[in-house]
């Protein structure tokens, strides 16, 4: 790592050699278990206009998330968009790339862009039931982030009404209905929504306790 980093920092190094050194530096980070630092180097090669095309193509492929948990984007949005254009990715790799791309959209305050990726994942990816429920909740959250409170409440209500949904997800959905109403400053309606969550015997105990606290807050806000 030290030797390759020195080559990268040297100004008079030709562009091709610098790109090759960055790839090697990324591999050194990868071998030490630092995936984020590795992908930062691969992304720098891919984004470099001076790097040879063959090295940029190698760098792009090195940015594919390798583990199911690698959904925190370490590369740029453009990298993940280009990866999705490759036919060689298998279904699992494509799903991981799409999750990273969705997170990039969220970081850029583009909930509609993230929602499109979540919806596409629900349509095309092979997901276990828990991951499916999580993505449905993420879709609802994108409406809340976009301040489309009516659509958000409709999505949360649909999830909360599903008897086959995990109780923790139903609890979050019911609480988020109240949160959406609170953001709309409809405090009376928010208190009623939190009361519904508080009185639902199928929810987890800590969700019901939170609903009780939020209900009291909304009642105080309604009184000014």
Short mmCIF file of C-alpha atoms in Angstrom, two decimals:
data_model
loop_
_atom_site.label_atom_id
_atom_site.label_comp_id
_atom_site.label_asym_id
_atom_site.label_seq_id
_atom_site.Cartn_x
_atom_site.Cartn_y
_atom_site.Cartn_z
CA UNK A 1 0.00 0.00 0.00
CA UNK A 2 2.77 2.45 0.94
CA UNK A 3 4.73 1.87 -2.25
CA UNK A 4 1.76 2.14 -4.61
CA UNK A 5 0.44 5.23 -2.79
CA UNK A 6 3.81 6.90 -3.36
CA UNK A 7 3.56 6.26 -7.11
CA UNK A 8 0.03 7.69 -7.19
CA UNK A 9 1.21 10.87 -5.42
CA UNK A 10 4.17 11.43 -7.75
CA UNK A 11 3.22 14.17 -10.21
CA UNK A 12 5.52 13.20 -13.09
CA UNK A 13 4.27 9.62 -13.30
CA UNK A 14 2.64 8.92 -16.71
CA UNK A 15 -1.18 8.60 -16.63
CA UNK A 16 -1.18 4.90 -17.55
CA UNK A 17 1.28 4.02 -14.79
CA UNK A 18 -0.62 6.14 -12.28
CA UNK A 19 -3.87 4.33 -13.16
CA UNK A 20 -2.17 0.94 -12.82
CA UNK A 21 -0.76 2.00 -9.45
CA UNK A 22 -4.23 3.07 -8.29
CA UNK A 23 -5.62 -0.34 -9.23
CA UNK A 24 -2.84 -2.02 -7.28
CA UNK A 25 -3.40 0.33 -4.35
CA UNK A 26 -7.07 -0.58 -4.40
CA UNK A 27 -6.17 -4.27 -4.35
CA UNK A 28 -3.85 -3.64 -1.40
CA UNK A 29 -6.74 -2.05 0.50
CA UNK A 30 -9.02 -4.93 -0.55
CA UNK A 31 -6.53 -7.50 0.77
CA UNK A 32 -6.57 -5.68 4.11
CA UNK A 33 -10.37 -5.79 4.27
CA UNK A 34 -10.94 -2.08 3.60
CA UNK A 35 -13.55 -2.30 0.84
CA UNK A 36 -14.46 1.39 0.99
CA UNK A 37 -10.88 2.58 0.47
CA UNK A 38 -10.40 0.04 -2.32
CA UNK A 39 -13.46 1.16 -4.25
CA UNK A 40 -12.42 4.80 -3.85
CA UNK A 41 -9.25 3.98 -5.81
CA UNK A 42 -11.10 1.96 -8.45
CA UNK A 43 -13.60 4.80 -8.87
CA UNK A 44 -10.77 7.32 -9.30
CA UNK A 45 -9.38 5.22 -12.16
CA UNK A 46 -12.78 4.85 -13.81
CA UNK A 47 -13.49 8.59 -13.55
CA UNK A 48 -10.07 9.59 -14.89
CA UNK A 49 -10.14 10.82 -18.47
CA UNK A 50 -6.41 10.18 -18.76
CA UNK A 51 -6.56 6.51 -17.76
CA UNK A 52 -6.45 3.97 -20.60
CA UNK A 53 -9.81 2.50 -21.50
CA UNK A 54 -8.80 -1.07 -20.66
CA UNK A 55 -7.78 -0.02 -17.14
CA UNK A 56 -11.00 1.98 -16.70
CA UNK A 57 -13.00 -1.13 -17.66
CA UNK A 58 -11.09 -3.22 -15.14
CA UNK A 59 -11.65 -0.57 -12.47
CA UNK A 60 -15.39 -0.51 -13.16
CA UNK A 61 -15.74 -4.25 -12.65
CA UNK A 62 -13.75 -4.08 -9.43
CA UNK A 63 -16.50 -1.85 -7.99
CA UNK A 64 -19.12 -4.63 -7.99
CA UNK A 65 -20.26 -5.15 -4.35
CA UNK A 66 -18.91 -8.51 -3.25
CA UNK A 67 -20.98 -9.24 -0.16
CA UNK A 68 -24.76 -9.12 0.48
CA UNK A 69 -24.18 -6.47 3.12
CA UNK A 70 -22.27 -4.14 0.78
CA UNK A 71 -25.18 -1.77 0.16
CA UNK A 72 -23.47 1.35 1.48
CA UNK A 73 -22.29 2.98 -1.75
CA UNK A 74 -18.51 3.27 -1.87
CA UNK A 75 -18.44 4.27 -5.56
CA UNK A 76 -20.13 7.08 -7.47
CA UNK A 77 -23.65 7.00 -8.88
CA UNK A 78 -22.19 6.94 -12.39
CA UNK A 79 -20.18 3.80 -11.57
CA UNK A 80 -23.29 1.92 -10.45
CA UNK A 81 -25.27 3.13 -13.45
CA UNK A 82 -22.53 1.85 -15.77
CA UNK A 83 -22.35 -1.47 -13.92
CA UNK A 84 -26.05 -2.05 -14.51
CA UNK A 85 -25.40 -1.74 -18.24
CA UNK A 86 -23.09 -4.78 -18.15
CA UNK A 87 -24.67 -8.05 -19.29
CA UNK A 88 -22.14 -10.14 -17.38
CA UNK A 89 -23.51 -9.45 -13.88
CA UNK A 90 -25.52 -12.25 -12.31
CA UNK A 91 -28.85 -11.59 -10.59
CA UNK A 92 -27.34 -11.23 -7.10
CA UNK A 93 -24.62 -8.84 -8.24
CA UNK A 94 -27.17 -6.77 -10.15
CA UNK A 95 -29.40 -6.54 -7.06
CA UNK A 96 -26.49 -5.37 -4.89
CA UNK A 97 -25.48 -2.75 -7.45
CA UNK A 98 -29.06 -1.51 -7.65
CA UNK A 99 -29.28 -1.20 -3.86
CA UNK A 100 -26.09 0.88 -3.87
CA UNK A 101 -27.47 3.06 -6.67
CA UNK A 102 -30.65 3.63 -4.66
CA UNK A 103 -28.57 4.75 -1.69
CA UNK A 104 -26.67 7.16 -3.95
CA UNK A 105 -29.97 8.74 -4.98
CA UNK A 106 -30.99 9.08 -1.34
CA UNK A 107 -27.70 10.77 -0.47
CA UNK A 108 -28.34 13.23 -3.28
CA UNK A 109 -31.83 13.97 -1.91
CA UNK A 110 -33.50 12.32 -4.90
CA UNK A 111 -36.15 10.06 -3.34
CA UNK A 112 -37.91 9.50 -6.67
CA UNK A 113 -34.70 8.12 -8.17
CA UNK A 114 -34.23 5.83 -5.18
CA UNK A 115 -37.85 4.70 -5.38
CA UNK A 116 -37.42 3.66 -9.00
CA UNK A 117 -34.53 1.41 -7.99
CA UNK A 118 -36.44 -0.11 -5.06
CA UNK A 119 -39.45 -0.81 -7.29
CA UNK A 120 -37.22 -2.42 -9.89
CA UNK A 121 -35.65 -4.60 -7.21
CA UNK A 122 -39.09 -5.74 -6.07
CA UNK A 123 -39.97 -6.54 -9.67
CA UNK A 124 -36.83 -8.37 -10.76
CA UNK A 125 -34.73 -9.55 -7.81
CA UNK A 126 -35.00 -12.89 -6.03
CA UNK A 127 -35.60 -11.73 -2.47
CA UNK A 128 -36.33 -13.48 0.78
CA UNK A 129 -39.57 -12.37 2.49
CA UNK A 130 -37.86 -10.13 5.04
CA UNK A 131 -35.89 -8.27 2.36
CA UNK A 132 -39.10 -7.86 0.36
CA UNK A 133 -40.89 -6.27 3.30
CA UNK A 134 -37.92 -4.01 3.94
CA UNK A 135 -37.93 -2.76 0.34
CA UNK A 136 -41.67 -2.07 0.49
CA UNK A 137 -41.06 0.01 3.59
CA UNK A 138 -38.22 1.85 1.82
CA UNK A 139 -40.60 2.71 -1.02
CA UNK A 140 -42.99 4.25 1.51
CA UNK A 141 -40.13 6.19 3.12
CA UNK A 142 -39.23 7.76 -0.24
CA UNK A 143 -42.66 9.40 -0.37
CA UNK A 144 -42.17 10.74 3.15
CA UNK A 145 -38.75 12.11 2.20
CA UNK A 146 -40.28 13.74 -0.87
CA UNK A 147 -42.91 15.39 1.37
CA UNK A 148 -45.69 13.62 -0.50
CA UNK A 149 -47.37 12.91 2.82
CA UNK A 150 -50.66 11.68 1.41
CA UNK A 151 -48.92 9.05 -0.73
CA UNK A 152 -46.65 8.12 2.18
CA UNK A 153 -49.60 7.59 4.52
CA UNK A 154 -51.32 5.42 1.91
CA UNK A 155 -48.21 3.26 1.55
CA UNK A 156 -47.76 2.91 5.31
CA UNK A 157 -51.44 2.11 5.81
CA UNK A 158 -51.26 -0.63 3.21
CA UNK A 159 -48.26 -2.19 4.95
CA UNK A 160 -49.83 -1.89 8.41
CA UNK A 161 -52.99 -3.64 7.18
CA UNK A 162 -51.08 -6.70 5.99
CA UNK A 163 -51.63 -9.46 8.54
CA UNK A 164 -48.72 -11.45 7.04
CA UNK A 165 -46.24 -8.61 7.61
CA UNK A 166 -43.70 -8.91 10.47
CA UNK A 167 -44.92 -7.15 13.62
CA UNK A 168 -41.87 -4.88 13.72
CA UNK A 169 -42.62 -3.66 10.21
CA UNK A 170 -46.29 -3.10 11.01
CA UNK A 171 -45.25 -1.10 14.05
CA UNK A 172 -42.91 1.12 12.05
CA UNK A 173 -45.59 1.65 9.40
CA UNK A 174 -48.21 2.68 11.96
CA UNK A 175 -45.79 5.03 13.70
CA UNK A 176 -44.82 6.58 10.37
CA UNK A 177 -48.45 7.39 9.63
CA UNK A 178 -48.38 9.52 12.75
CA UNK A 179 -45.03 11.02 11.81
CA UNK A 180 -46.36 12.02 8.38
CA UNK A 181 -49.38 13.71 9.96
CA UNK A 182 -47.08 15.48 12.42
CA UNK A 183 -45.01 16.88 9.57
CA UNK A 184 -48.26 18.15 8.05
CA UNK A 185 -48.98 19.81 11.42
CA UNK A 186 -52.22 17.81 11.63
CA UNK A 187 -51.55 17.17 15.31
CA UNK A 188 -55.01 15.96 16.26
CA UNK A 189 -55.02 13.37 13.48
CA UNK A 190 -51.46 12.42 14.39
CA UNK A 191 -52.46 11.78 18.00
CA UNK A 192 -55.27 9.51 16.79
CA UNK A 193 -52.86 7.62 14.53
CA UNK A 194 -50.41 7.08 17.37
CA UNK A 195 -53.28 5.91 19.58
CA UNK A 196 -54.10 3.23 17.00
CA UNK A 197 -50.51 1.99 17.23
CA UNK A 198 -50.53 2.15 21.03
CA UNK A 199 -53.67 0.01 21.23
CA UNK A 200 -52.60 -2.64 18.70
CA UNK A 201 -51.88 -5.83 20.69
CA UNK A 202 -49.97 -7.36 17.79
CA UNK A 203 -47.15 -4.79 17.88
CA UNK A 204 -43.89 -5.05 19.76
CA UNK A 205 -43.93 -3.56 23.25
CA UNK A 206 -41.37 -0.83 22.55
CA UNK A 207 -43.32 0.33 19.49
CA UNK A 208 -46.44 0.64 21.61
CA UNK A 209 -44.51 2.60 24.25
CA UNK A 210 -43.15 4.95 21.59
CA UNK A 211 -46.67 5.37 20.19
CA UNK A 212 -47.87 6.40 23.67
CA UNK A 213 -45.11 9.01 23.97
CA UNK A 214 -45.70 10.36 20.46
CA UNK A 215 -49.43 10.52 21.06
CA UNK A 216 -48.91 12.72 24.13
CA UNK A 217 -46.50 14.95 22.21
CA UNK A 218 -49.05 15.37 19.40
CA UNK A 219 -51.79 16.16 21.92
CA UNK A 220 -49.62 18.87 23.49
CA UNK A 221 -48.83 20.29 20.04
CA UNK A 222 -52.57 20.33 19.21
CA UNK A 223 -53.13 22.43 22.33
CA UNK A 224 -50.42 24.82 21.22
#
